[in-house]
Coordinates of C-alpha atoms and ligand atoms in Angstrom, one line a residue:
M1 CA -96.5 8.8 -195.0
K2 CA -96.8 12.9 -194.4
S3 CA -98.1 12.0 -191.1
L4 CA -95.4 9.7 -190.0
S5 CA -93.3 11.9 -191.6
L6 CA -94.4 14.2 -190.0
L7 CA -94.5 12.3 -186.7
A8 CA -90.5 12.2 -187.2
I9 CA -89.9 15.4 -187.4
I10 CA -92.3 16.2 -184.0
L11 CA -90.6 13.7 -182.6
A12 CA -86.9 15.6 -184.3
L13 CA -87.3 18.9 -182.9
A14 CA -89.2 18.2 -179.9
A15 CA -85.7 16.6 -178.5
C16 CA -83.6 19.7 -180.2
Q17 CA -85.6 22.1 -178.5
G18 CA -84.4 19.9 -175.4
A19 CA -81.1 19.6 -176.9
E20 CA -81.1 23.4 -176.4
V21 CA -81.9 23.8 -172.5
A22 CA -79.9 21.0 -171.7
E23 CA -75.9 22.5 -173.4
K24 CA -77.4 24.6 -169.8
F25 CA -78.4 21.4 -167.5
A26 CA -77.4 18.3 -168.7
A27 CA -79.4 15.8 -166.9
Q28 CA -83.0 17.2 -167.8
S29 CA -83.8 14.3 -170.5
R30 CA -86.5 13.2 -168.4
S31 CA -88.6 16.4 -168.8
V32 CA -87.4 16.5 -172.2
D33 CA -89.4 13.4 -173.1
S34 CA -92.5 15.5 -171.1
I35 CA -91.9 18.4 -173.5
I36 CA -92.5 15.9 -176.0
V37 CA -95.2 13.5 -175.0
D38 CA -96.9 16.8 -174.2
T39 CA -95.6 18.2 -177.2
L40 CA -97.5 14.7 -179.1
E41 CA -100.9 15.0 -177.1
K42 CA -101.0 18.3 -178.6
V43 CA -100.6 16.6 -181.7
K44 CA -103.7 14.5 -181.0
V45 CA -105.6 16.8 -180.5
Q46 CA -104.8 19.4 -183.2
M47 CA -105.1 16.2 -186.1
V48 CA -108.9 16.7 -186.3
K49 CA -108.6 19.7 -187.8
G50 CA -105.0 19.6 -189.1
W51 CA -102.9 21.9 -190.7
P52 CA -104.9 23.6 -193.2
Q53 CA -102.3 26.2 -193.6
Y54 CA -100.3 23.7 -195.2
G55 CA -102.2 21.8 -196.8
I56 CA -102.4 18.9 -194.5
P57 CA -106.3 18.7 -193.9
P58 CA -107.7 16.9 -191.0
L59 CA -106.6 13.1 -190.7
A60 CA -108.6 11.6 -187.5
P61 CA -110.3 10.4 -189.4
F62 CA -108.2 10.9 -192.6
E63 CA -111.2 10.9 -195.2
I64 CA -111.5 10.5 -199.0
E65 CA -114.4 11.1 -200.6
H66 CA -114.2 9.8 -203.8
K67 CA -111.3 7.6 -205.8
E68 CA -110.3 5.4 -208.6
F69 CA -107.4 3.1 -208.3
D70 CA -106.1 0.4 -211.3
L71 CA -103.4 -2.1 -209.5
D72 CA -101.4 -4.6 -211.6
A73 CA -100.1 -7.0 -210.4
G74 CA -98.8 -9.2 -213.0
S75 CA -101.5 -11.7 -214.0
M76 CA -104.0 -10.2 -211.1
H77 CA -106.1 -6.2 -212.3
A78 CA -108.3 -4.7 -210.7
K79 CA -109.4 -1.7 -211.7
G80 CA -112.0 0.2 -209.7
A81 CA -112.9 3.1 -206.8
V82 CA -113.0 3.7 -203.2
D83 CA -116.2 6.4 -202.0
G84 CA -116.8 8.0 -198.3
L85 CA -113.0 6.6 -197.4
A86 CA -112.4 6.4 -193.4
V87 CA -108.9 6.0 -191.9
H88 CA -109.6 6.0 -187.8
G89 CA -107.5 5.4 -185.0
L90 CA -103.9 8.2 -186.0
N91 CA -105.2 9.9 -183.5
E92 CA -104.9 7.0 -181.5
F93 CA -101.7 6.0 -180.1
E94 CA -100.6 5.3 -176.6
V95 CA -96.9 6.6 -176.1
R96 CA -94.7 3.4 -174.4
V97 CA -91.7 4.4 -174.6
M98 CA -90.2 8.3 -175.8
N99 CA -87.4 8.6 -173.7
T100 CA -84.5 10.7 -175.3
N101 CA -80.3 11.2 -174.7
L102 CA -78.9 14.8 -175.3
I103 CA -75.9 13.8 -174.9
L104 CA -75.9 11.2 -177.3
S105 CA -77.9 13.3 -179.3
R106 CA -80.9 10.6 -180.1
L107 CA -84.7 8.7 -178.9
K108 CA -86.1 6.4 -178.4
F109 CA -89.9 5.7 -178.9
E110 CA -92.5 3.8 -178.9
F111 CA -96.2 3.9 -180.4
N112 CA -98.7 1.5 -180.2
F113 CA -102.4 2.2 -182.3
A114 CA -104.3 -0.5 -180.3
S115 CA -106.5 -0.6 -183.5
L116 CA -105.9 1.8 -187.0
N117 CA -108.2 0.7 -189.5
V118 CA -110.1 1.8 -192.6
T119 CA -113.1 1.8 -193.2
T120 CA -114.8 2.2 -197.8
Q121 CA -117.7 1.3 -200.2
Y122 CA -115.2 -0.2 -202.8
K123 CA -115.8 -0.9 -207.0
A124 CA -114.3 -3.3 -208.3
D125 CA -114.2 -5.1 -211.6
V126 CA -111.3 -7.9 -211.4
G127 CA -110.0 -9.7 -213.7
A128 CA -106.9 -12.0 -213.7
N129 CA -108.1 -14.5 -217.5
Y130 CA -112.2 -13.0 -216.9
R131 CA -113.5 -9.6 -214.9
M132 CA -115.7 -9.9 -212.3
A133 CA -117.1 -6.6 -211.6
R134 CA -117.5 -6.3 -207.3
D135 CA -119.0 -3.8 -204.8
G136 CA -119.5 -3.3 -201.4
G137 CA -118.7 -2.2 -198.4
A138 CA -114.4 -3.3 -196.8
F139 CA -113.0 -3.2 -193.0
M140 CA -109.9 -3.4 -192.5
A141 CA -107.5 -3.3 -189.7
L142 CA -104.5 -2.6 -188.4
E143 CA -104.6 -4.2 -183.6
D144 CA -101.5 -3.7 -181.5
L145 CA -100.0 -1.3 -184.3
N146 CA -96.2 -0.3 -182.4
I147 CA -93.9 2.1 -184.2
S148 CA -90.7 1.6 -182.8
G149 CA -87.5 3.4 -183.6
H150 CA -85.0 6.0 -182.9
I151 CA -84.4 8.9 -184.3
K152 CA -80.9 10.4 -183.9
Y153 CA -79.6 14.4 -185.1
S154 CA -77.4 17.7 -184.6
T155 CA -78.3 20.3 -183.1
G156 CA -74.9 23.0 -185.3
I157 CA -72.3 23.3 -185.3
V158 CA -71.3 25.6 -182.0
G159 CA -71.3 28.7 -183.2
S160 CA -73.0 28.7 -186.3
N161 CA -77.2 29.2 -186.5
N162 CA -78.5 25.6 -185.0
F163 CA -80.5 24.3 -187.0
L164 CA -81.8 20.9 -186.4
R165 CA -80.2 17.9 -188.7
I166 CA -81.3 14.8 -188.4
K167 CA -78.6 12.4 -189.5
E168 CA -80.1 8.7 -189.1
I169 CA -84.6 7.0 -188.6
N170 CA -85.1 3.8 -187.6
V171 CA -88.6 3.0 -187.4
N172 CA -90.1 -1.2 -186.9
V173 CA -93.6 -1.3 -186.7
V174 CA -94.9 -4.8 -186.1
T175 CA -99.3 -5.6 -186.1
G176 CA -99.6 -8.0 -183.6
N177 CA -102.9 -8.7 -185.7
V178 CA -104.7 -7.8 -189.2
V179 CA -109.2 -7.8 -189.7
S180 CA -110.1 -7.8 -194.3
N181 CA -113.4 -7.8 -194.5
I182 CA -114.8 -7.0 -197.6
E183 CA -118.2 -8.2 -198.5
N184 CA -119.1 -9.3 -201.7
L185 CA -115.0 -10.6 -203.4
S186 CA -117.7 -13.8 -204.0
K187 CA -120.8 -14.2 -203.5
Y188 CA -119.6 -17.7 -201.9
R189 CA -119.8 -16.4 -197.7
I190 CA -117.3 -19.3 -197.4
L191 CA -115.4 -18.4 -200.7
N192 CA -115.3 -14.9 -199.3
K193 CA -113.8 -15.4 -195.7
K194 CA -110.5 -17.4 -197.2
I195 CA -109.8 -14.2 -200.3
N196 CA -109.6 -12.1 -197.4
E197 CA -107.4 -14.7 -194.9
I198 CA -105.3 -14.6 -198.0
I199 CA -105.2 -10.8 -197.9
E200 CA -105.2 -10.7 -193.9
E201 CA -101.6 -13.1 -194.5
F202 CA -100.7 -10.6 -197.6
I203 CA -101.5 -8.2 -195.3
N204 CA -99.5 -9.4 -192.0
L205 CA -96.4 -10.3 -193.1
T206 CA -95.7 -7.4 -196.3
I207 CA -95.3 -5.6 -193.0
N208 CA -94.2 -8.2 -191.1
D209 CA -91.5 -9.3 -192.8
N210 CA -90.6 -6.0 -194.7
T211 CA -88.8 -4.4 -191.0
E212 CA -85.7 -4.1 -193.3
F213 CA -86.1 -2.7 -196.2
F214 CA -89.8 -1.1 -194.6
A215 CA -86.6 0.9 -192.4
D216 CA -83.9 1.8 -195.1
W217 CA -86.3 2.3 -197.1
L218 CA -87.3 5.7 -194.8
D219 CA -84.6 6.2 -193.9
S220 CA -83.3 7.6 -197.3
T221 CA -86.6 8.5 -198.1
V222 CA -87.5 10.4 -195.3
T223 CA -83.9 11.8 -194.0
P224 CA -83.8 14.4 -196.6
I225 CA -87.0 15.2 -197.1
C226 CA -87.9 15.9 -193.7
N227 CA -84.1 17.9 -192.9
D228 CA -86.2 19.8 -196.4
L229 CA -89.2 20.3 -194.5
I230 CA -87.0 22.0 -191.4
G231 CA -84.8 24.2 -193.6
E232 CA -83.9 27.5 -192.1
R233 CA -86.6 27.5 -189.1
T234 CA -85.8 28.1 -185.5
I235 CA -87.4 25.4 -183.7
K236 CA -89.9 27.8 -182.1
D237 CA -91.2 28.3 -186.4
I238 CA -91.5 24.9 -185.8
I239 CA -92.7 23.8 -183.1
D240 CA -95.6 26.9 -183.3
I241 CA -96.6 25.5 -186.6
I242 CA -96.6 21.8 -184.9
T243 CA -99.1 22.8 -182.1
G244 CA -101.0 24.8 -184.3
A245 CA -100.8 29.0 -183.0
Ligands
NAG301 C1 -111.1 1.7 -185.7 O1 -110.3 1.9 -185.3 C2 -111.0 3.0 -183.7 C3 -109.6 4.4 -182.7 O2 -108.2 3.3 -183.2 C4 -111.3 2.2 -182.8 O3 -111.9 3.4 -181.4 C5 -112.8 1.7 -183.4 O4 -113.5 0.5 -182.5 C6 -112.8 0.4 -184.9 N1 -113.2 0.4 -185.1 C7 -112.6 -1.8 -185.2 C8 -114.1 -1.6 -185.7 O5 -112.6 -2.4 -184.3
NAG302 C1 -96.2 -4.1 -179.0 O1 -95.4 -3.7 -177.9 C2 -95.9 -4.3 -176.4 C3 -94.8 -3.4 -175.0 O2 -94.3 -2.1 -175.2 C4 -96.1 -5.6 -176.2 O3 -96.4 -6.5 -175.1 C5 -96.3 -6.2 -177.8 O4 -96.3 -8.3 -177.8 C6 -96.1 -5.9 -179.3 N1 -96.5 -6.2 -180.2 C7 -96.1 -6.9 -181.7 C8 -97.7 -7.0 -182.3 O5 -95.0 -6.5 -181.5
NAG303 C1 -122.5 -8.1 -200.6 O1 -122.0 -8.2 -199.2 C2 -123.2 -7.9 -197.9 C3 -122.8 -8.9 -196.9 O2 -122.2 -10.0 -197.3 C4 -124.7 -8.4 -198.6 O3 -125.5 -7.7 -197.6 C5 -124.8 -6.8 -200.0 O4 -125.8 -7.7 -200.9 C6 -124.4 -8.0 -201.6 N1 -124.2 -6.7 -202.2 C7 -123.8 -7.5 -203.2 C8 -124.3 -6.9 -204.6 O5 -123.8 -8.3 -203.9
NAG304 C1 -97.8 -12.1 -188.6 O1 -95.8 -12.6 -189.6 C2 -95.8 -12.6 -188.1 C3 -94.3 -13.1 -189.5 O2 -94.2 -13.7 -190.4 C4 -96.0 -14.7 -187.8 O3 -94.6 -15.1 -186.7 C5 -97.3 -14.0 -187.1 O4 -98.2 -15.5 -186.6 C6 -98.2 -13.8 -188.3 N1 -100.2 -13.9 -187.5 C7 -101.1 -13.8 -188.1 C8 -101.7 -14.0 -188.1 O5 -100.9 -14.2 -189.7

């Protein structure tokens, strides 16, 4: 979530930097787009180290040494821990669309992640009416993940401060394929495969069937957070933060 909102901020900011330029040169949308793409390329590189001075750990890969979980989904209960969890591919996205319209103060984008995946070891007590102890390795991936949408922004009232304000964030997330490969959910190979298929279907539906819900949630939640984070920083301050300068 943090990385997603960071990305949104980067996009908005890069667009805004362009907007300043465009006040003088109306037809520079295309160069704005290349500023954004350049900034994103720097972000990809910086993701390897993270932004420790702002409390953002390395994101490529993003690693969690140990985390306990306690999931309660009605009659199903799972309590346990993951160890050595790593998220791969956060920095391996392709910018397929980056299109700024300076007149409409709108930025359209589309990113594609070929594979965003998680590997981990897990231990769990899974219980319905009975308890089962489980442990093993787990791999999960979202493949051909498209994140597209637009951001509308304003650059402040002429004559006052040029603080950026994000007015609307619209994001659609669609995944082409989901892979779940969790070992030892059942000691029977065939049943284990079946359970993983159910998980795949569940994740696929959760992502692909809730795009509107997610978009609304993101807009109402993340927009104010972005504006809070931006605060009263100048565009240059924030570009420096993002590029790790
Ligand atoms: C996991 O994601 C990374 C980055 O996208 C990719 O290079 C790697 O092949 C993926 N792993 C698997 C097993 O698909
Ligand atoms: C992602 O977008 C590309 C076009 O940019 C399209 O070819 C592909 O089918 C999309 N994938 C999904 C899962 O919608
Ligand atoms: C977990 O599954 C793997 C691969 O299917 C197997 O090699 C291993 O023995 C299993 N571990 C346990 C504790 O059942
Ligand atoms: C994933 O969900 C979409 C939309 O609900 C559906 O069209 C598609 O067939 C599903 N794919 C898989 C692999 O289940």
